[in-house]
Amino acid sequence: MKTCFLLTHVPDPKTNKRIKVFKEYGIVNVICTRRKSQDIWEPAFNDVSHFIYDVDLPTAQHILKRYIVSRGYQKKALAKLNELKPDLIYADGLDSLLIAEKYKQQHRDIKLFYDVADLREIYIEEPKKLINRIINESIKNIEKRCFRIVDYLVITSEKFYSVYYYKLIDKEKVLFIPNAPEKEVFDKYIKKNDGVFTVGFIGGIRYLDQMKMLVDAAEVCGCNVLFAGAGGTSHDYEEISKYCSNKAWVKFTGKYDYKMDIANLYSSVDCVYAVYNADNPNVRIALPNKLYESVYCRLPIIVAKGTYLSELVDRWGVGIAVNHKNSKELIDALTELRNNKKMRKVFEENCIKITEEVVANKYLNQLVEKIQNDKKL
């Protein structure tokens, strides 16, 4: 079986877990872009060919500009697909789905997986401006058309289906595969139990207001902060770096190798920070990898109130939810976590109870089942 991943970024840890599955069943190639404004990852596999094109796609908010820029990438990607002749395409995001649709029009027997890591804001809440509503409907219609040829939808949050995609595809064709960690990547993890209480934000840095709120709250509480990873955009990273230039309690690692470094990074922190801007409709229903990684590492997590993430944190009893705009609530949470060892112990015990629920293989096996059971693969 020949599989081709279509991406608008160099594969991130989430995508690499999917690639690892398909590698066991044949040849895998990756067609992707490297975006100057979001240059976070590097290829993880030496036995996978990566065809990387330097195309700095604008963000989804600049939809018309993105459409124009992406057309050049689409032509290159289609040409490469015609050269590689895959049996299966794994498309991540609408840009990639459009390329896959064009290819499948001429190669109808191929299988198509469509991965949605984040649900577009405009799918959740109707834009107020008329022009934005018109653009929104156009995007929805394009994706709806493409769904006629999607064999399986892969989502990282169950809410993506119940909020929107239930309209487009039958539930039996949906795979819920959250960005959960692989056990072997954390083999060298050692739980921190001494030194200054340290709060870790591990991953692409974005939502600057919430990052600044963490820095300021940590100063009040006498905690350290570790920012591990590059920015969600180069602007985000530059801005938070400037903000912390003279703050001795804040440390940055910059880009890191997930497989080599992630265990050591989590070994360096006492709790995990995952407070994002809950005014963003996608934030309210998304499930970030930090949830699963913090539980696996038996670390308390701080999240934003009013989100699906906070519902799970509360249900599992593994952390604290705070108002994403209220620094006092964050200060109180950090103070309680730093001083209350009994609370941290309860969170740790609750994490241990659900460890097997937050590992990658539990979910990735769904891909294995589809590959093994589909007679055309």
Tab-separated table of N, CA, C and O in Angstrom, residues 7 21 47 51 111 159 225 264 348 353:
chain	number	residue	atom	x	y	z
A	7	LEU	N	-0.300	17.915	3.621
A	7	LEU	CA	-0.314	18.811	4.771
A	7	LEU	C	0.015	20.242	4.357
A	7	LEU	O	0.622	20.459	3.310
A	21	VAL	N	1.766	4.715	11.966
A	21	VAL	CA	0.828	3.610	11.742
A	21	VAL	C	0.878	3.149	10.291
A	21	VAL	O	1.029	1.953	9.998
A	47	ASP	N	12.918	7.165	6.911
A	47	ASP	CA	12.437	6.235	5.886
A	47	ASP	C	11.140	6.709	5.234
A	47	ASP	O	10.433	5.931	4.596
A	51	PHE	N	8.336	15.813	0.707
A	51	PHE	CA	8.435	16.782	-0.383
A	51	PHE	C	7.912	18.109	0.164
A	51	PHE	O	6.701	18.331	0.264
A	111	LYS	N	-8.428	5.608	-1.416
A	111	LYS	CA	-9.120	5.895	-0.163
A	111	LYS	C	-8.669	7.263	0.348
A	111	LYS	O	-7.513	7.649	0.184
A	159	LYS	N	-16.353	16.869	20.085
A	159	LYS	CA	-17.261	17.994	19.883
A	159	LYS	C	-17.292	18.460	18.424
A	159	LYS	O	-18.286	19.034	17.982
A	225	VAL	N	8.366	29.892	35.428
A	225	VAL	CA	7.611	29.540	34.224
A	225	VAL	C	8.568	28.989	33.182
A	225	VAL	O	9.644	29.564	32.949
A	264	ASN	N	11.922	15.025	29.022
A	264	ASN	CA	12.720	15.896	29.888
A	264	ASN	C	12.003	17.208	30.187
A	264	ASN	O	12.121	17.748	31.292
A	348	GLU	N	-2.810	13.590	41.263
A	348	GLU	CA	-1.916	12.547	40.763
A	348	GLU	C	-2.594	11.183	40.788
A	348	GLU	O	-2.508	10.409	39.818
A	353	LYS	N	-5.439	6.651	37.671
A	353	LYS	CA	-6.631	5.834	37.407
A	353	LYS	C	-6.988	5.773	35.925
A	353	LYS	O	-7.563	4.782	35.464
